[in-house]
GROMACS .gro file of C-alpha atoms in nm:
model
  190
    1MET     CA    1   2.594   5.141   3.921
    2GLU     CA    2   2.809   5.008   3.641
    3GLY     CA    3   3.067   4.748   3.735
    4SER     CA    4   2.887   4.636   4.049
    5ARG     CA    5   2.710   4.303   4.033
    6ARG     CA    6   2.375   4.269   4.204
    7TYR     CA    7   2.310   3.935   4.378
    8ASP     CA    8   2.039   3.747   4.192
    9PRO     CA    9   1.955   3.395   4.317
   10ILE     CA   10   1.783   3.317   3.988
   11ALA     CA   11   2.099   3.384   3.790
   12ARG     CA   12   2.299   3.126   3.989
   13SER     CA   13   2.367   2.862   3.728
   14THR     CA   14   2.733   2.769   3.760
   15PRO     CA   15   2.814   2.438   3.931
   16GLU     CA   16   2.980   2.619   4.223
   17HIS     CA   17   2.664   2.816   4.292
   18ARG     CA   18   2.452   2.506   4.257
   19LYS     CA   19   2.663   2.331   4.519
   20GLU     CA   20   2.618   2.625   4.752
   21ALA     CA   21   2.243   2.619   4.700
   22GLU     CA   22   2.211   2.239   4.719
   23ILE     CA   23   2.195   2.237   5.100
   24GLU     CA   24   1.919   2.499   5.100
   25PHE     CA   25   1.735   2.317   4.820
   26ALA     CA   26   1.760   1.988   5.011
   27ARG     CA   27   1.619   2.161   5.320
   28VAL     CA   28   1.318   2.289   5.124
   29VAL     CA   29   1.250   1.943   4.981
   30ALA     CA   30   1.301   1.771   5.320
   31PHE     CA   31   1.066   2.016   5.490
   32SER     CA   32   0.805   1.961   5.218
   33ASP     CA   33   0.840   1.583   5.246
   34GLY     CA   34   0.797   1.616   5.622
   35VAL     CA   35   0.472   1.811   5.587
   36PHE     CA   36   0.338   1.549   5.345
   37ALA     CA   37   0.446   1.264   5.577
   38ILE     CA   38   0.285   1.422   5.881
   39ALA     CA   39  -0.038   1.503   5.695
   40ILE     CA   40  -0.070   1.152   5.557
   41THR     CA   41   0.007   1.003   5.900
   42LEU     CA   42  -0.247   1.224   6.076
   43LEU     CA   43  -0.517   1.086   5.848
   44VAL     CA   44  -0.516   0.760   6.043
   45LEU     CA   45  -0.606   0.949   6.361
   46THR     CA   46  -0.946   1.020   6.207
   47LEU     CA   47  -1.020   0.646   6.228
   48GLU     CA   48  -1.147   0.541   6.568
   49ILE     CA   49  -1.315   0.220   6.681
   50PRO     CA   50  -1.411   0.202   7.050
   51PRO     CA   51  -1.267  -0.088   7.250
   52GLY     CA   52  -1.474  -0.376   7.382
   53LEU     CA   53  -1.721  -0.409   7.096
   54ASP     CA   54  -1.938  -0.719   7.065
   55ASP     CA   55  -1.965  -0.691   6.686
   56LEU     CA   56  -1.659  -0.547   6.515
   57GLY     CA   57  -1.811  -0.598   6.170
   58SER     CA   58  -2.107  -0.372   6.237
   59ALA     CA   59  -1.883  -0.113   6.401
   60LEU     CA   60  -1.664  -0.109   6.091
   61SER     CA   61  -1.966  -0.075   5.864
   62GLU     CA   62  -2.090   0.215   6.078
   63HIS     CA   63  -1.753   0.384   6.019
   64GLY     CA   64  -1.763   0.331   5.643
   65ASN     CA   65  -1.766   0.706   5.578
   66ASP     CA   66  -1.452   0.751   5.789
   67LEU     CA   67  -1.276   0.467   5.605
   68PHE     CA   68  -1.379   0.610   5.267
   69ALA     CA   69  -1.260   0.961   5.362
   70TYR     CA   70  -0.929   0.816   5.485
   71ALA     CA   71  -0.871   0.615   5.165
   72LEU     CA   72  -0.968   0.909   4.944
   73SER     CA   73  -0.743   1.155   5.124
   74PHE     CA   74  -0.453   0.910   5.143
   75ALA     CA   75  -0.472   0.867   4.765
   76VAL     CA   76  -0.506   1.242   4.704
   77ILE     CA   77  -0.216   1.339   4.932
   78GLY     CA   78  -0.010   1.061   4.775
   79LYS     CA   79  -0.084   1.201   4.429
   80PHE     CA   80   0.003   1.552   4.542
   81TRP     CA   81   0.331   1.428   4.691
   82LEU     CA   82   0.427   1.240   4.374
   83ALA     CA   83   0.358   1.548   4.161
   84HIS     CA   84   0.551   1.770   4.404
   85HIS     CA   85   0.841   1.523   4.404
   86ARG     CA   86   0.856   1.519   4.021
   87PHE     CA   87   0.824   1.894   3.998
   88TYR     CA   88   1.098   1.969   4.251
   89GLY     CA   89   1.317   1.712   4.077
   90SER     CA   90   1.284   1.918   3.758
   91LEU     CA   91   1.399   2.244   3.918
   92LEU     CA   92   1.732   2.392   3.813
   93ARG     CA   93   1.722   2.652   4.086
   94PHE     CA   94   1.478   2.822   4.320
   95ASP     CA   95   1.416   3.161   4.471
   96GLY     CA   96   1.247   3.310   4.774
   97MET     CA   97   0.915   3.359   4.597
   98LEU     CA   98   0.899   2.992   4.497
   99MET     CA   99   0.977   2.897   4.857
  100GLY     CA  100   0.692   3.122   4.974
  101LEU     CA  101   0.452   2.970   4.721
  102ASN     CA  102   0.559   2.625   4.836
  103LEU     CA  103   0.482   2.715   5.198
  104PHE     CA  104   0.139   2.842   5.093
  105TYR     CA  105   0.080   2.512   4.911
  106LEU     CA  106   0.197   2.310   5.211
  107ALA     CA  107  -0.042   2.502   5.437
  108TRP     CA  108  -0.330   2.358   5.233
  109ILE     CA  109  -0.176   2.009   5.243
  110ALA     CA  110  -0.140   2.031   5.622
  111ILE     CA  111  -0.511   2.099   5.670
  112VAL     CA  112  -0.622   1.792   5.470
  113PRO     CA  113  -0.650   1.572   5.785
  114PHE     CA  114  -0.894   1.825   5.933
  115SER     CA  115  -1.113   1.842   5.622
  116THR     CA  116  -1.094   1.462   5.595
  117ASP     CA  117  -1.216   1.426   5.953
  118LEU     CA  118  -1.508   1.658   5.875
  119LEU     CA  119  -1.591   1.462   5.561
  120GLY     CA  120  -1.579   1.130   5.747
  121ASN     CA  121  -1.781   1.240   6.049
  122TYR     CA  122  -2.029   1.470   5.877
  123SER     CA  123  -2.058   1.323   5.526
  124ASP     CA  124  -2.430   1.398   5.523
  125GLU     CA  125  -2.368   1.771   5.582
  126PRO     CA  126  -2.309   1.998   5.281
  127ALA     CA  127  -2.064   2.210   5.481
  128SER     CA  128  -1.821   1.920   5.529
  129VAL     CA  129  -1.824   1.835   5.158
  130ILE     CA  130  -1.778   2.203   5.069
  131ILE     CA  131  -1.486   2.245   5.310
  132TYR     CA  132  -1.321   1.929   5.173
  133ALA     CA  133  -1.374   2.042   4.812
  134CYS     CA  134  -1.235   2.389   4.887
  135ASN     CA  135  -0.932   2.233   5.056
  136MET     CA  136  -0.863   2.008   4.756
  137ALA     CA  137  -0.919   2.294   4.509
  138ALA     CA  138  -0.680   2.515   4.709
  139CYS     CA  139  -0.415   2.239   4.710
  140SER     CA  140  -0.446   2.194   4.334
  141ALA     CA  141  -0.459   2.565   4.253
  142THR     CA  142  -0.161   2.663   4.468
  143PHE     CA  143   0.044   2.383   4.312
  144VAL     CA  144  -0.044   2.503   3.961
  145ILE     CA  145   0.050   2.860   4.063
  146GLN     CA  146   0.384   2.735   4.194
  147ILE     CA  147   0.458   2.552   3.869
  148ALA     CA  148   0.350   2.843   3.648
  149TYR     CA  149   0.575   3.076   3.848
  150ALA     CA  150   0.873   2.843   3.813
  151TYR     CA  151   0.826   2.819   3.437
  152ARG     CA  152   0.786   3.196   3.397
  153ARG     CA  153   1.102   3.262   3.599
  154GLY     CA  154   1.311   2.999   3.418
  155LEU     CA  155   1.365   2.789   3.730
  156ILE     CA  156   1.302   2.460   3.547
  157ARG     CA  157   1.582   2.261   3.381
  158PRO     CA  158   1.563   2.314   3.003
  159GLU     CA  159   1.528   1.940   2.935
  160ALA     CA  160   1.229   1.929   3.173
  161ARG     CA  161   1.042   2.214   3.002
  162PRO     CA  162   0.832   1.987   2.775
  163MET     CA  163   0.669   1.859   3.095
  164GLU     CA  164   0.506   2.200   3.155
  165HIS     CA  165   0.185   2.081   2.995
  166ARG     CA  166   0.181   1.777   3.223
  167TYR     CA  167   0.242   1.972   3.543
  168ALA     CA  168   0.049   2.293   3.483
  169GLY     CA  169  -0.171   2.208   3.189
  170PRO     CA  170  -0.542   2.149   3.142
  171PRO     CA  171  -0.562   1.832   3.357
  172ASN     CA  172  -0.459   2.032   3.665
  173TYR     CA  173  -0.704   2.313   3.588
  174LEU     CA  174  -0.972   2.049   3.536
  175LEU     CA  175  -0.902   1.908   3.883
  176VAL     CA  176  -0.954   2.251   4.039
  177ALA     CA  177  -1.273   2.296   3.836
  178VAL     CA  178  -1.410   1.955   3.940
  179PHE     CA  179  -1.359   2.026   4.309
  180LEU     CA  180  -1.516   2.371   4.276
  181ALA     CA  181  -1.807   2.230   4.073
  182SER     CA  182  -1.874   1.980   4.352
  183ILE     CA  183  -1.963   2.267   4.586
  184PRO     CA  184  -2.302   2.355   4.433
  185VAL     CA  185  -2.369   1.984   4.386
  186ALA     CA  186  -2.312   1.936   4.761
  187LEU     CA  187  -2.570   2.203   4.833
  188LEU     CA  188  -2.826   2.017   4.622
  189SER     CA  189  -2.742   1.664   4.732
  190VAL     CA  190  -2.460   1.541   4.950
   0.00000   0.00000   0.00000
C-alpha cells in the first residue's frame, strides 16, 4: 500500500526513536547481566568442604579438580561477559530476532554451573569433559551467530564496524573449534 508506513524496528534511527527504545534496550542488557551474575555466583556452590575436618589441607587437595573447574569457568564466564558487554555497547539498535538469539546464548551461559560441577566431580570421566566442551562450544558459537546477525542487519554503530573481525572473526571460530576438538581427545584420554 503506497503512502502507508510499515513499522520496522530496524529502521528506527532518529534520536526520538532511540530514546523510546532505550528503556527496552536497557532491560535486555540488565537481564543479560543478571544471567551472567547468577551463573558466575552459582559456580561457588560447586565448591564444598565438609565441616569438622582434621586436615583442611588434604581436604583442599582432594578437591583440586573442583577448584580448577571453578577457576576455569569463572574466567570463561568473565570473558564471555566482557565480550557481551563490549558487543552490546556497540549496538545502534536491536530487533526481536537479536533478542531471541541473545536468549539462546544466555541459555548456554546459564548451564555453565552444571557442566562445571560435572567437570569438577567427574574429571576422570570422558562424558563430563565432553559435556563441558559442548557447553563452551555452544556458548561461543551462539555468541558468534548473534554478532554475525547484528552485522548483517546493520544493527551495529558505523564507527564500531571495524571491530567485526575482533568480535566474530577467526579467533572466535578457533575457540569453538578447540572446544569441539577436545571431545575426541577426551574419549582417548581425559
